Amino acid sequence: MAESRCGLLCSECKWKDIMKCGGCTAIKKPFWGPKCVIKNCCEEKGKAHCGQCDRFPCKQLHEFAFDPVTKDEGERIERLEQWAREEL
């Protein structure tokens, strides 16, 4: 089951309880800034998450998933692929 638009595991996010965040699938505006380009893109296309997009993985998601600050190393992309497979 998808927890986010970008493949982040909201259930493991340290900010979830601190910021009372319901995750991007349940909020209108992210607590970390005025907007999230990944969230906005999915919602504009009517997608639950990026793994459902015909452009997956796009450059924007790739840059987001390999951001040195998050130290993700592409785990989000793998997770999105898994979510998309589970939906078939």
Short mmCIF file of C-alpha atoms in Angstrom, two decimals, residues 4-57:
data_model
loop_
_atom_site.label_atom_id
_atom_site.label_comp_id
_atom_site.label_asym_id
_atom_site.label_seq_id
_atom_site.Cartn_x
_atom_site.Cartn_y
_atom_site.Cartn_z
CA SER A 4 3.38 8.64 -0.10
CA ARG A 5 3.57 10.05 -3.61
CA CYS A 6 7.37 9.77 -3.84
CA GLY A 7 8.01 6.39 -2.22
CA LEU A 8 8.94 7.69 1.22
CA LEU A 9 7.78 5.50 4.09
CA CYS A 10 5.76 7.98 6.10
CA SER A 11 5.31 5.38 8.83
CA GLU A 12 9.06 5.57 9.47
CA CYS A 13 9.39 9.36 9.26
CA LYS A 14 10.61 11.00 12.46
CA TRP A 15 8.60 14.14 11.67
CA LYS A 16 5.23 12.37 11.38
CA ASP A 17 4.31 12.67 15.06
CA ILE A 18 6.30 15.81 15.79
CA MET A 19 4.59 17.79 13.03
CA LYS A 20 1.31 15.87 13.20
CA CYS A 21 1.72 15.08 9.51
CA GLY A 22 -0.77 12.74 7.89
CA GLY A 23 1.52 12.19 4.91
CA CYS A 24 1.30 13.76 1.48
CA THR A 25 -1.68 11.66 0.48
CA ALA A 26 -3.68 13.22 3.34
CA ILE A 27 -2.44 16.82 3.52
CA LYS A 28 -2.97 19.82 1.26
CA LYS A 29 0.31 21.62 2.02
CA PRO A 30 3.52 20.02 3.29
CA PHE A 31 4.87 21.21 6.64
CA TRP A 32 8.39 21.56 5.22
CA GLY A 33 7.60 24.24 2.67
CA PRO A 34 5.04 25.95 0.47
CA LYS A 35 4.76 23.00 -1.93
CA CYS A 36 6.21 19.66 -2.98
CA VAL A 37 6.75 19.33 -6.72
CA ILE A 38 6.46 15.53 -6.57
CA LYS A 39 3.15 15.67 -4.67
CA ASN A 40 1.78 18.34 -7.01
CA CYS A 41 2.79 16.44 -10.13
CA CYS A 42 1.09 13.21 -8.99
CA GLU A 43 -2.07 15.01 -7.99
CA GLU A 44 -2.24 16.98 -11.24
CA LYS A 45 -1.98 13.70 -13.16
CA GLY A 46 -4.48 11.93 -10.90
CA LYS A 47 -1.88 9.40 -9.73
CA ALA A 48 -1.68 7.97 -6.22
CA HIS A 49 2.12 7.83 -6.50
CA CYS A 50 4.93 8.22 -9.03
CA GLY A 51 5.10 4.48 -9.75
CA GLN A 52 1.79 4.80 -11.64
CA CYS A 53 3.13 7.41 -14.05
CA ASP A 54 4.04 6.58 -17.64
CA ARG A 55 7.14 8.78 -17.25
CA PHE A 56 8.37 6.86 -14.17
CA PRO A 57 11.07 7.38 -13.08
#
